[in-house]
mmCIF file of C-alpha atoms and ligand atoms in Angstrom:
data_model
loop_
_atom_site.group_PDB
_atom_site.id
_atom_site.type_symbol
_atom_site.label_atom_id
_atom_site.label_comp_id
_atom_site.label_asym_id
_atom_site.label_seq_id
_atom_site.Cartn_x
_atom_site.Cartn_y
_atom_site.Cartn_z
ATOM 1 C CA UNK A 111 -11.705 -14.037 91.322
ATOM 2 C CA UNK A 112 -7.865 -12.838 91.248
ATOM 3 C CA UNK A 113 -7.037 -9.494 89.941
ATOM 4 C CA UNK A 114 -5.679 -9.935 86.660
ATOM 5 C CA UNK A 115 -5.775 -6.906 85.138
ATOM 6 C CA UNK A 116 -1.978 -6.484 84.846
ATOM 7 C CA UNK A 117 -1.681 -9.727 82.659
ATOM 8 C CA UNK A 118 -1.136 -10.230 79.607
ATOM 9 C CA UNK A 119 -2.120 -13.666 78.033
ATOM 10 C CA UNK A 120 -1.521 -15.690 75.064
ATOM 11 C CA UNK A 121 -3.065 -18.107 74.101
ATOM 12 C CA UNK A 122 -4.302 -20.517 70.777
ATOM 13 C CA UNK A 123 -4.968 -23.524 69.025
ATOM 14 C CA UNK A 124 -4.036 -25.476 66.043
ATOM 15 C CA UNK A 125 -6.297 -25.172 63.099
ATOM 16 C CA UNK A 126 -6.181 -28.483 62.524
ATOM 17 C CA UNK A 127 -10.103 -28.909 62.208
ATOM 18 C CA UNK A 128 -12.930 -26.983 63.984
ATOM 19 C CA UNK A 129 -12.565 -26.830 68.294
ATOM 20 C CA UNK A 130 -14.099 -29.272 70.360
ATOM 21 C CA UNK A 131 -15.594 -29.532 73.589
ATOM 22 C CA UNK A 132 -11.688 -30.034 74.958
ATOM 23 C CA UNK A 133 -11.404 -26.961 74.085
ATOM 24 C CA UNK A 134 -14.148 -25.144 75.424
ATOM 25 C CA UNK A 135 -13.624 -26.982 78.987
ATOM 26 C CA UNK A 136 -9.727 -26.816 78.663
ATOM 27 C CA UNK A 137 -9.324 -23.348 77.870
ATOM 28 C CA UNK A 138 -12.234 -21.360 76.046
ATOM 29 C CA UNK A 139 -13.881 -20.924 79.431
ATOM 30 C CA UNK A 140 -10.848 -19.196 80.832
ATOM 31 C CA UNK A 141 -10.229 -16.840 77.785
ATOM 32 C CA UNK A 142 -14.191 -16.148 77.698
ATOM 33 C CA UNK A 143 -13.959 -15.124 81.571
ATOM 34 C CA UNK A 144 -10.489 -13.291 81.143
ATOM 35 C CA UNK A 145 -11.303 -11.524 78.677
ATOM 36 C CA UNK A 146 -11.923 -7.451 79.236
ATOM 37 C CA UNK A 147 -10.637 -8.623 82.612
ATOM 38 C CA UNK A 148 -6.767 -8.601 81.818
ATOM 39 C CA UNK A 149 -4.202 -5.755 80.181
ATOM 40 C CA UNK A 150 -4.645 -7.583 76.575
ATOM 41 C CA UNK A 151 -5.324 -11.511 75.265
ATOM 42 C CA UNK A 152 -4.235 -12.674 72.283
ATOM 43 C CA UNK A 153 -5.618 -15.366 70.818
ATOM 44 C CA UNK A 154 -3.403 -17.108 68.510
ATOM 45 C CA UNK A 155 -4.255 -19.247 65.444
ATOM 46 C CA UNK A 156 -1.205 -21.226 64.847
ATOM 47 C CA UNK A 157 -1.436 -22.527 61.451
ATOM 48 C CA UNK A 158 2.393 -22.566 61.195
ATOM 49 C CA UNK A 159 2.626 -24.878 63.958
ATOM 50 C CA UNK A 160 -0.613 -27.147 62.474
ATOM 51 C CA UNK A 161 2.064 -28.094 59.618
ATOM 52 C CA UNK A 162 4.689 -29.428 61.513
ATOM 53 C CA UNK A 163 2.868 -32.603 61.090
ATOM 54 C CA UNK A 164 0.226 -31.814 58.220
ATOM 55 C CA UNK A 165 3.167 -30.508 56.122
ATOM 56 C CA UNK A 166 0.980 -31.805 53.174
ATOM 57 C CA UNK A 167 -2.348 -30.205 54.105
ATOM 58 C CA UNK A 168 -2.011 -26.786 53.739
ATOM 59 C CA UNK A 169 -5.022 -26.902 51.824
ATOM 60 C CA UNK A 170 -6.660 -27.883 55.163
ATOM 61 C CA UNK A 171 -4.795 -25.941 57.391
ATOM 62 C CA UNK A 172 -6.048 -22.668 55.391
ATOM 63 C CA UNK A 173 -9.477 -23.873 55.517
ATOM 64 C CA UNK A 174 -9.218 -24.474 59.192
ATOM 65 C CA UNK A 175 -8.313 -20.927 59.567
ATOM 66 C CA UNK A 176 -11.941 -19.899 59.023
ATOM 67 C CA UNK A 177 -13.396 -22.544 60.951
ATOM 68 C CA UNK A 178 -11.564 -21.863 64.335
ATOM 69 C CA UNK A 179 -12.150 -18.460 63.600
ATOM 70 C CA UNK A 180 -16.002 -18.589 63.481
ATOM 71 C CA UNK A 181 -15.544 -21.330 66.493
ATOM 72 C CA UNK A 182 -14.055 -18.223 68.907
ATOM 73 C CA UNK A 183 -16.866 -15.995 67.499
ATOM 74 C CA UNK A 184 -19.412 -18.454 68.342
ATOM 75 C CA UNK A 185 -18.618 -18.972 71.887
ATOM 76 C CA UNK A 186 -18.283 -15.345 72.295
ATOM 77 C CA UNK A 187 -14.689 -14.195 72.375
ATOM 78 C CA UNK A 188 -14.522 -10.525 71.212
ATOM 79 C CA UNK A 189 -12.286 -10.107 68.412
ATOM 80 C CA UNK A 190 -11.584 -6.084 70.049
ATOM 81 C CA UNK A 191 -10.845 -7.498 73.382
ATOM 82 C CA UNK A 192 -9.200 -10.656 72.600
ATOM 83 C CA UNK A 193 -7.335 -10.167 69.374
ATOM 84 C CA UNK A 194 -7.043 -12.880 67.034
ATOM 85 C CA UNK A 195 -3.745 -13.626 65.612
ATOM 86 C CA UNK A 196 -2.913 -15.432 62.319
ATOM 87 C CA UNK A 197 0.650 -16.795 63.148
ATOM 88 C CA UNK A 198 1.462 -17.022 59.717
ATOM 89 C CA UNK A 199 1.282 -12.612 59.480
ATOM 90 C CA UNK A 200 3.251 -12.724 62.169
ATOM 91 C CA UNK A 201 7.071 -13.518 60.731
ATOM 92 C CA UNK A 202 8.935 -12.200 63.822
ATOM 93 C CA UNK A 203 7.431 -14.618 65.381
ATOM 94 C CA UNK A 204 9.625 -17.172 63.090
ATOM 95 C CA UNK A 205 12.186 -15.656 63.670
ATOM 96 C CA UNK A 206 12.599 -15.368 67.076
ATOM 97 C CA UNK A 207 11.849 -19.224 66.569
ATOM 98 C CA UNK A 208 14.656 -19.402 64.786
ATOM 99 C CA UNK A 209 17.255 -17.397 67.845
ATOM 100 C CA UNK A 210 15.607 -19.208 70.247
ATOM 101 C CA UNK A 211 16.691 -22.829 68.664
ATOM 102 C CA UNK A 212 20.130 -21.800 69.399
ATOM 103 C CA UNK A 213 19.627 -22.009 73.150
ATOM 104 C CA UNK A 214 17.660 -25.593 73.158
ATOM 105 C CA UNK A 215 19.724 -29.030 72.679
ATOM 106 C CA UNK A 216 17.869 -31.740 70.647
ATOM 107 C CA UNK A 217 17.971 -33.997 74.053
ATOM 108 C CA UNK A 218 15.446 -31.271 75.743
ATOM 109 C CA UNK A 219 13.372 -30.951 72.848
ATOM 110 C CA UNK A 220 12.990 -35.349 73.317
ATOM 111 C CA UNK A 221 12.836 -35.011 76.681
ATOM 112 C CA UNK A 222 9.396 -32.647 76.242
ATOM 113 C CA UNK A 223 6.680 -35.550 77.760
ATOM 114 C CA UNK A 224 3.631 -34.297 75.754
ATOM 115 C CA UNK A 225 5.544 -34.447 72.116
ATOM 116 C CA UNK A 226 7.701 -37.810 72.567
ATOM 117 C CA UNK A 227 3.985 -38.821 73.717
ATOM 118 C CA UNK A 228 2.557 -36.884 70.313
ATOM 119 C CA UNK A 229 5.257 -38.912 68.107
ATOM 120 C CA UNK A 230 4.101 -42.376 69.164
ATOM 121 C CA UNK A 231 0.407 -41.897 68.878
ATOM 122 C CA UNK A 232 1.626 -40.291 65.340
ATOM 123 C CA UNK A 233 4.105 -43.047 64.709
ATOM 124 C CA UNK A 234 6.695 -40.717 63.721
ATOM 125 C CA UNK A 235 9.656 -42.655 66.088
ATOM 126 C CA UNK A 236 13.157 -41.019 63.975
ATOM 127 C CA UNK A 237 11.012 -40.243 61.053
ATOM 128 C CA UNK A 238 9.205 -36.894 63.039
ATOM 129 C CA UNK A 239 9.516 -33.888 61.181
ATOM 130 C CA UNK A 240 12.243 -31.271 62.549
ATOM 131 C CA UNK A 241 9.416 -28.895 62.743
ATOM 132 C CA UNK A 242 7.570 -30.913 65.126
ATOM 133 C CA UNK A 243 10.089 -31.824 67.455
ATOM 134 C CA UNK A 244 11.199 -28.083 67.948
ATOM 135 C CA UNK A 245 7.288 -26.508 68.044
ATOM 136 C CA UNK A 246 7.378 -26.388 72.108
ATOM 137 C CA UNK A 247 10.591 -23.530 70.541
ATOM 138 C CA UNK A 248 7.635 -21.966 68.631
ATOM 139 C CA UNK A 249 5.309 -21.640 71.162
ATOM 140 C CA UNK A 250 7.691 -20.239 73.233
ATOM 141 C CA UNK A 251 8.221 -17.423 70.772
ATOM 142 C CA UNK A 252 4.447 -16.910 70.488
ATOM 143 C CA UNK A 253 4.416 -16.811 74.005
ATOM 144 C CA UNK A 254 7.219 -14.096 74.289
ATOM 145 C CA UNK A 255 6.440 -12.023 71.840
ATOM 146 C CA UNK A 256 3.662 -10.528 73.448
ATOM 147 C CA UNK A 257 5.635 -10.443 77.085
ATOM 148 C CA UNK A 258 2.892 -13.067 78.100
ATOM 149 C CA UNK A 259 2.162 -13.704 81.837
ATOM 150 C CA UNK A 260 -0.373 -15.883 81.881
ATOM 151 C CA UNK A 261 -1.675 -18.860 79.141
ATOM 152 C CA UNK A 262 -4.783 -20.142 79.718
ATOM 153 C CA UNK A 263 -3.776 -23.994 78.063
ATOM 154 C CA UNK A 264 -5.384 -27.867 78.713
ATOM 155 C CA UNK A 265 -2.478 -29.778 81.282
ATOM 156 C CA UNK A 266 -0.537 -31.540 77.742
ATOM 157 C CA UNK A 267 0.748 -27.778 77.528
ATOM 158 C CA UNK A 268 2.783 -27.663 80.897
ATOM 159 C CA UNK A 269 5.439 -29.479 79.579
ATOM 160 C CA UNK A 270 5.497 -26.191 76.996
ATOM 161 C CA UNK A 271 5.053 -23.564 79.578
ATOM 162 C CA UNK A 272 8.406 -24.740 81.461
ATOM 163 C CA UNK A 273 10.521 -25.023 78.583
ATOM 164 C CA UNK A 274 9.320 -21.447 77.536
ATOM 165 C CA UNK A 275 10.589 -20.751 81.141
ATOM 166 C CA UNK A 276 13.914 -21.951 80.600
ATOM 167 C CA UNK A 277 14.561 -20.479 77.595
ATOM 168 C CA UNK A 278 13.065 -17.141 78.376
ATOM 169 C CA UNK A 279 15.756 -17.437 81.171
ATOM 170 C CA UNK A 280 18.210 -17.946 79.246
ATOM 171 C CA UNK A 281 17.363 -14.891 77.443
ATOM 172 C CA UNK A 282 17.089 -12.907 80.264
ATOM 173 C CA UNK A 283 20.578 -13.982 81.247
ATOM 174 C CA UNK A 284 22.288 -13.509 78.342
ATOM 175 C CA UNK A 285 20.491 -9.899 78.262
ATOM 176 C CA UNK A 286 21.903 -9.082 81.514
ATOM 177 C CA UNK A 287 18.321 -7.771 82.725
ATOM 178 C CA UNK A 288 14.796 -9.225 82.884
ATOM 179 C CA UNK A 289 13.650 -8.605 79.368
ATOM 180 C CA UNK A 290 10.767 -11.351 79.458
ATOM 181 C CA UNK A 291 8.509 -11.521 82.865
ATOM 182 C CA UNK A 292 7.136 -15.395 83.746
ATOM 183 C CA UNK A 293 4.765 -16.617 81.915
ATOM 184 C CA UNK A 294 2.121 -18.912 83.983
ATOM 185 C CA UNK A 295 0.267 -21.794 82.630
ATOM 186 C CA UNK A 296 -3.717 -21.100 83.784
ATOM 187 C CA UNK A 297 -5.605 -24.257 83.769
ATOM 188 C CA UNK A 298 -9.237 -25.040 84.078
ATOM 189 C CA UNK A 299 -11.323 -27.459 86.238
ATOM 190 C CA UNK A 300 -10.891 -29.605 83.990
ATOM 191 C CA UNK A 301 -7.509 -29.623 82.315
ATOM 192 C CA UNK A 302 -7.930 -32.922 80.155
ATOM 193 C CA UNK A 303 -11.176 -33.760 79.451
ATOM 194 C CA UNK A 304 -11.209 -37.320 77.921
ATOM 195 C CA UNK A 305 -11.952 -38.584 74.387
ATOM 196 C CA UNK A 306 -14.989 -40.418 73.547
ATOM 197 C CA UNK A 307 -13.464 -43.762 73.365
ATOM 198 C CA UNK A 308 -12.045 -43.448 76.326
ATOM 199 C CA UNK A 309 -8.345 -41.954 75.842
ATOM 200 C CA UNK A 310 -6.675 -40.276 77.909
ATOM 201 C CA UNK A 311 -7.154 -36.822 75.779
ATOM 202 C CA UNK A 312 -10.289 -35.579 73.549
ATOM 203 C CA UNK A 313 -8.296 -34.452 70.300
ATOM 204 C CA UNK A 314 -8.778 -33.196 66.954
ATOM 205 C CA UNK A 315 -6.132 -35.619 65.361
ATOM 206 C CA UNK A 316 -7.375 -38.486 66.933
ATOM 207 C CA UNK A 317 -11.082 -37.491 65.933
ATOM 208 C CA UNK A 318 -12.508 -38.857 69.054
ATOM 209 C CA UNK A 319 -14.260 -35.260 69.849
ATOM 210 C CA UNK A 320 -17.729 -33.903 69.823
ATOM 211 C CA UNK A 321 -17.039 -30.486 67.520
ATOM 212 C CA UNK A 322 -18.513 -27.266 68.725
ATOM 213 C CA UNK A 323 -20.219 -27.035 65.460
ATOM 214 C CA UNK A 324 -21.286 -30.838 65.736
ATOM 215 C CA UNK A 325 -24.821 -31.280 64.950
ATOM 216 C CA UNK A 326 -27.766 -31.958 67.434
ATOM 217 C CA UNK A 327 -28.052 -35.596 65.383
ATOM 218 C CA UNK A 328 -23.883 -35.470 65.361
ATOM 219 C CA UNK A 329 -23.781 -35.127 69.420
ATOM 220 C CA UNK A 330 -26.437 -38.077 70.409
ATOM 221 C CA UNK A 331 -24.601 -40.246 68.625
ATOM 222 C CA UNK A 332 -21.498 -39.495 69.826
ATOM 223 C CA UNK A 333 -22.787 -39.760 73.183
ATOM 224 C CA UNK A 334 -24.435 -42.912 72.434
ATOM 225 C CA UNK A 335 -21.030 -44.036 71.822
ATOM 226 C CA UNK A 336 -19.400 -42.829 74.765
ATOM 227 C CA UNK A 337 -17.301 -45.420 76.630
ATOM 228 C CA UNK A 338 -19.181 -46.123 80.017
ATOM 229 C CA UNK A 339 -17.728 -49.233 82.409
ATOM 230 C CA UNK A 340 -17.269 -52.244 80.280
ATOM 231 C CA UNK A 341 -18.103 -54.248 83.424
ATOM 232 C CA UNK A 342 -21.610 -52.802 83.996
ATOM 233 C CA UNK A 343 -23.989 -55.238 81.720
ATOM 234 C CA UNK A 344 -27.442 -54.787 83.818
ATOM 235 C CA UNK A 345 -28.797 -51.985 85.413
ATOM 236 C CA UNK A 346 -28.617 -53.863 88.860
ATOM 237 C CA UNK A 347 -24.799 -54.252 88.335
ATOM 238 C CA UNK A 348 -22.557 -51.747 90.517
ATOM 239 C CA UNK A 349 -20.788 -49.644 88.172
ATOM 240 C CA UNK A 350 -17.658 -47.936 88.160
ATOM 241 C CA UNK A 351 -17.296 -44.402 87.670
ATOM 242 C CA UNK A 352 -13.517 -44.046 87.056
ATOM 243 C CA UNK A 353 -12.097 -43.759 83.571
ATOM 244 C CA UNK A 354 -16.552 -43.576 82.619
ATOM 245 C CA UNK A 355 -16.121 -40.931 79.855
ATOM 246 C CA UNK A 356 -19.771 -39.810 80.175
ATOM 247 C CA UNK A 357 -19.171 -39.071 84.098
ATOM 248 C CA UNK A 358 -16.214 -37.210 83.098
ATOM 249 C CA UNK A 359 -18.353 -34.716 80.714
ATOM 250 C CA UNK A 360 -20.990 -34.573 83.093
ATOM 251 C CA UNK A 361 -18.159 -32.923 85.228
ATOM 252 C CA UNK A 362 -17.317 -30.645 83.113
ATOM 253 C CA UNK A 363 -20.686 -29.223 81.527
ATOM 254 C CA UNK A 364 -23.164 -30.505 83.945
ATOM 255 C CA UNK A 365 -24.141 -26.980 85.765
ATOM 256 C CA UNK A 366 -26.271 -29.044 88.360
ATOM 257 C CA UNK A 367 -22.768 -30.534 90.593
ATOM 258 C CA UNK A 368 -25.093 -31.907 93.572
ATOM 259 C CA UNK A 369 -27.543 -33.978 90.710
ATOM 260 C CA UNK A 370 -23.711 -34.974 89.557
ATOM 261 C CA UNK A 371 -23.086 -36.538 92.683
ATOM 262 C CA UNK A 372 -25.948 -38.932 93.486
ATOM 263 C CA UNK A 373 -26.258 -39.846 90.393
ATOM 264 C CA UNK A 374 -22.578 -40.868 90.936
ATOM 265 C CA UNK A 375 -23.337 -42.747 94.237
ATOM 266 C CA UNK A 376 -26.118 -44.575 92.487
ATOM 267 C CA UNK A 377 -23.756 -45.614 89.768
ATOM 268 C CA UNK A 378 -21.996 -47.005 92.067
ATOM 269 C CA UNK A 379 -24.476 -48.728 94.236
ATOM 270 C CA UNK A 380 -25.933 -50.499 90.667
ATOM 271 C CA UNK A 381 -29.512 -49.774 89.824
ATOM 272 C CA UNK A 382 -28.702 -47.067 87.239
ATOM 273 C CA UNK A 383 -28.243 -47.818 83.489
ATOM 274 C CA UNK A 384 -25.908 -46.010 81.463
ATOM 275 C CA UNK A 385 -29.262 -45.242 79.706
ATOM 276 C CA UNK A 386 -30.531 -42.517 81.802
ATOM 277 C CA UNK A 387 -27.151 -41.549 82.298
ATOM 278 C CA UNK A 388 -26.527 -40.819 78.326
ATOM 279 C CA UNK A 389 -30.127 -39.145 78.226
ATOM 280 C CA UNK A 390 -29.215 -36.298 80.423
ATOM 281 C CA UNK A 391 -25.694 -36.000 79.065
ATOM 282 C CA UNK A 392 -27.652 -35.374 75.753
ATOM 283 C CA UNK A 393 -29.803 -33.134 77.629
ATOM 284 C CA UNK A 394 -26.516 -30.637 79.283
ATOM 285 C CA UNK A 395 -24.899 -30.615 75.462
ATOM 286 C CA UNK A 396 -27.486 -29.835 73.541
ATOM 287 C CA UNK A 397 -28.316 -26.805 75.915
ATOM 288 C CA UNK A 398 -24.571 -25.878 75.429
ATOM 289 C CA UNK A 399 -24.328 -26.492 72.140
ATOM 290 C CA UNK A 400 -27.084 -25.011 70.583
ATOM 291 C CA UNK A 401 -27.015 -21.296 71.033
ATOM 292 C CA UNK A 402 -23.175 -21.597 69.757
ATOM 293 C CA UNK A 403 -24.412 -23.482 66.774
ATOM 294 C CA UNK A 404 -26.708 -20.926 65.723
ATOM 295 C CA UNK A 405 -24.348 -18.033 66.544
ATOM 296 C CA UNK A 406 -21.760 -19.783 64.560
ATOM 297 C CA UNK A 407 -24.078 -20.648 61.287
ATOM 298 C CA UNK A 408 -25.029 -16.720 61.232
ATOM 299 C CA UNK A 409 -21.731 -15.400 61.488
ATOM 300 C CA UNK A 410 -19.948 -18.694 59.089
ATOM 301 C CA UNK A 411 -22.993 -16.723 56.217
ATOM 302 C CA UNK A 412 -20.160 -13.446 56.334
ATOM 303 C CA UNK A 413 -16.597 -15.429 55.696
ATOM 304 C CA UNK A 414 -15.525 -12.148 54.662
ATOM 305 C CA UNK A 415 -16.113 -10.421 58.368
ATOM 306 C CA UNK A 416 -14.288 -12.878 60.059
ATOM 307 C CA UNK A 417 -11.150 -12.695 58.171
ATOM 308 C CA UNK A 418 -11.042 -9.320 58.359
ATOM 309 C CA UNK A 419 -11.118 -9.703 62.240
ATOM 310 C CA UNK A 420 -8.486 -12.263 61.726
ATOM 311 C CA UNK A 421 -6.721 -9.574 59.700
ATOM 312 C CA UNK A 422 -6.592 -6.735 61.809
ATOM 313 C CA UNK A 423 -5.756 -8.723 65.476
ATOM 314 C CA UNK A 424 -2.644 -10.039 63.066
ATOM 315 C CA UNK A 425 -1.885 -6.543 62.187
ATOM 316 C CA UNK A 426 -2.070 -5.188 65.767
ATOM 317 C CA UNK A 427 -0.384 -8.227 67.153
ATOM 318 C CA UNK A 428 2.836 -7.772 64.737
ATOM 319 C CA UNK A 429 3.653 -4.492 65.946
ATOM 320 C CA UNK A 430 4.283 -5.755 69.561
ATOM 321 C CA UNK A 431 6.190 -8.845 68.241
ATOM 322 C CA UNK A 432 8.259 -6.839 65.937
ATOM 323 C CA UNK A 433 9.262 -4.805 68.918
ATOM 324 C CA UNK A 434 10.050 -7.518 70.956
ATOM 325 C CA UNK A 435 12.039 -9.054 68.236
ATOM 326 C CA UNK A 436 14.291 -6.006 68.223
ATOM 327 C CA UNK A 437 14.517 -6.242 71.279
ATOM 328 C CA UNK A 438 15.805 -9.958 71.274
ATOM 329 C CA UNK A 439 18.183 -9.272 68.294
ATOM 330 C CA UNK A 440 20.240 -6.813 70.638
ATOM 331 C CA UNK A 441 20.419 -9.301 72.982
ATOM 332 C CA UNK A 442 21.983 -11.731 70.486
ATOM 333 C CA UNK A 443 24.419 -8.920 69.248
ATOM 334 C CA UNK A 444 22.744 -9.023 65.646
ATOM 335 C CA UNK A 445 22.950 -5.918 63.915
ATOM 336 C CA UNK A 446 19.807 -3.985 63.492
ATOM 337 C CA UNK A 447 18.109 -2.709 60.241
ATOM 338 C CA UNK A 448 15.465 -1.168 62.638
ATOM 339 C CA UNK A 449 14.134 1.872 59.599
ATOM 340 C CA UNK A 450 13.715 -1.371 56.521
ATOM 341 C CA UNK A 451 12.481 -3.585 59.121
ATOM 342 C CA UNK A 452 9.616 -0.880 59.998
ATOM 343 C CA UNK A 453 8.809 -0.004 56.318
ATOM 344 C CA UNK A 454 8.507 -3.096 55.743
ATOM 345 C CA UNK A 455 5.939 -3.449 58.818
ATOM 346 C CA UNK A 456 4.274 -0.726 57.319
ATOM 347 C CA UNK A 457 3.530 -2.447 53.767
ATOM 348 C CA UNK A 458 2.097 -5.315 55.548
HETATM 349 P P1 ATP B 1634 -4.306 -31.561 67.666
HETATM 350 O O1 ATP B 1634 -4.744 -32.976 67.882
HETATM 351 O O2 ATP B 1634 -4.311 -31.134 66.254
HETATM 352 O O3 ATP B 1634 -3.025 -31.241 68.398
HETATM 353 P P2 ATP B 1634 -5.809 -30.570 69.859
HETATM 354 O O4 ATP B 1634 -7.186 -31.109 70.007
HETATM 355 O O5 ATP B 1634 -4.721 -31.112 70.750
HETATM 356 O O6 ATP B 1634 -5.449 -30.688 68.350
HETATM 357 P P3 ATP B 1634 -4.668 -27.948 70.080
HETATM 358 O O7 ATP B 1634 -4.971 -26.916 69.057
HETATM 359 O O8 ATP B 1634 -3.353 -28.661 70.022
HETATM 360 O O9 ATP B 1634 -5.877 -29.014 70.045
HETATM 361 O O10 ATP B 1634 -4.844 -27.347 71.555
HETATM 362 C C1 ATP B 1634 -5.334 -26.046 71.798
HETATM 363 C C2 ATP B 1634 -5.575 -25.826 73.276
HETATM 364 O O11 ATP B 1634 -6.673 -26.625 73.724
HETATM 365 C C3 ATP B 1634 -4.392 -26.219 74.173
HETATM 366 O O12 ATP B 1634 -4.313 -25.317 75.241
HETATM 367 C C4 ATP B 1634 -4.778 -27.586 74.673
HETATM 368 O O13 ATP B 1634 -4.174 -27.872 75.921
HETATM 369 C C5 ATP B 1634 -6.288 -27.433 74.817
HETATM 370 N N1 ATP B 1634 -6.928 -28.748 74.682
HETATM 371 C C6 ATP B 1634 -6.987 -29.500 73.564
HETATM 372 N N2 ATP B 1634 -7.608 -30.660 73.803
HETATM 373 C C7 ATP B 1634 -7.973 -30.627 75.121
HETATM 374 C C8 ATP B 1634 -8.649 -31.540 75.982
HETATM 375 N N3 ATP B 1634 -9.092 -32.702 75.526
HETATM 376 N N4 ATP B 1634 -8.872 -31.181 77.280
HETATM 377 C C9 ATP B 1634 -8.430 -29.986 77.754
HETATM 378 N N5 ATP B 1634 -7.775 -29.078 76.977
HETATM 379 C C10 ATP B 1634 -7.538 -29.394 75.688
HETATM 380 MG MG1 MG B 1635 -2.610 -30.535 70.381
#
């Protein structure tokens, strides 16, 4: 593995309802085998950025909170390794939102692939909320703050990555000097693992996800349900393994890749029903899923515990952004109130 024990990563997820096995594939397994391996990694929870289009569900947003929480608990990311961050204790972070907005036009911010693609599956067309057409200018603030070098994200996030490039560029130029290194998108084998109908993206909004807290009943079904190959209607039929959704998870979480493969061939070849095929998908999740349902239901019995991990990551994790945000207000010639600004730190 590459030495990356000079890297500092960011990282997160929208509470927008409990992580799914996109997640874990996209970018849980990355932070779980970073972590203790790298200078720091933050793990963000960005419930700021989960209302720029849930403006009305706060209420749900807070819950959420706990939920992702207990979800990085549960697949064993160490709160004193990998601090978690509550982006809404964080206000630098708002405000360097809020200088970095300045150096964006609204035609980038359209041009961003993943979000004009996020505002048609939302139906937002002119109607999107200001908030969610400038969040890739959040996440670029996140990813600053912390002098990030590496983010371990699914592929939707690239488009995010580069325009945190340019405008930690433009930063930099404006600074004279190199006050923000690269940051590096980090993606997984398997940087978009498909939703259970078939979509191009397993998603939380589009609730077409098996949850990491699903239920052993919860995750037969859902594979039960799994688009296969509409074309395959007997066993003897060849069948076709592109765009099959339960291929693609056997990719991902089947440990045995040679098994993976004939079984493939013999799709192929016809004379394998998607039967078999579902059974020992079952078989791979369950064994996943189990131990991190268990962890998760004794640690969800102490809510208290894991906001108080919440709580102190957040607390850590603002003193580096508050830095960083001095830092950035020099560079735009804004005066500095360094002494309040610290006090008020302090009270936090
Ligand atoms: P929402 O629909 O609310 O946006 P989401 O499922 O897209 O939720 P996010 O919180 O936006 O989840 O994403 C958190 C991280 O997980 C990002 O790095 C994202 O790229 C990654 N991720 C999410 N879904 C997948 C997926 N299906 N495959 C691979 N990575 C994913
Ligand atoms: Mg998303």
């Amino acid at each position: 593995m590459d030495d990356y024990s000079n890297d500092i990563i960011l990282t997160g997820d929208r509470p927008t309802g409990p992580l799914h096995l996109g997640h874990y594939a996209g970018s849980l397994v990355n932070r779980l085998a970073l972590q203790g391996r790298c200078r720091r990694q933050y793990v963000l929870i960005a419930d700021c950025q989960a209302l720029t289009d849930n403006a009305g569900g706060a209420g749900r947003v807070a819950h959420n909170v706990l939920e992702v929480a207990l979800d990085y608990l549960a697949v064993g990311l160490d709160p004193e390794r990998s601090p978690f961050v509550l982006q809404s204790g964080v206000p630098e972070l708002c405000e360097l939102t809020m200088l970095y907005l300045n150096l964006v036009t609204v035609a980038r911010l359209e041009r961003n692939p993943t979000v004009k693609a996020e505002i048609q599956s939302r139906g937002f067309s002119r109607d999107v909320p200001a908030g969610f057409l400038c969040y890739p200018v959040a996440q670029a603030a996140d990813i600053t703050a912390f002098k990030a070098t590496l983010v371990p994200v699914g592929d939707d996030q690239l488009p995010m990555i580069e325009q945190t490039g340019e405008i930690a560029a433009r930063v930099n130029r404006l600074a004279g000097r190199d006050v923000f290194p690269e940051a590096k998108a980090l993606l997984s084998t398997t940087p978009r693992l498909p939703g259970l109908d078939g979509k191009a993206k397993a998603s939380k909004s589009l609730g077409n996800a098996i949850s990491l807290s699903a239920s052993a009943d919860e995750v037969s079904r859902a594979v039960q349900a799994m688009f296969t190959d509409p074309g395959h209607l007997r066993v003897s039929d060849p069948g076709q393994v592109e765009g099959n959704v339960v291929f693609a998870y056997l990719d991902a979480f089947d440990p045995d890749k040679a098994a993976v493969e004939d079984l493939r061939a013999h799709y192929r070849r016809g004379g394998l029903g998607d039967a078999v095929l579902k059974k020992r998908l079952d078989g791979v999740l369950q064994d996943l899923l189990a131990p991190i349902r268990e962890r998760r239901a004794r640690l969800a019995r102490d809510p208290g515990q894991v906001m108080r991990f919440v709580a102190q990551g957040t607390h850590a994790a603002r003193e580096v952004a508050a830095r960083t945000l001095s830092e950035v207000r020099r560079v735009f010639g804004l005066r500095e109130l360094e002494p309040a600004a610290k006090r008020l730190a302090a009270t936090w």
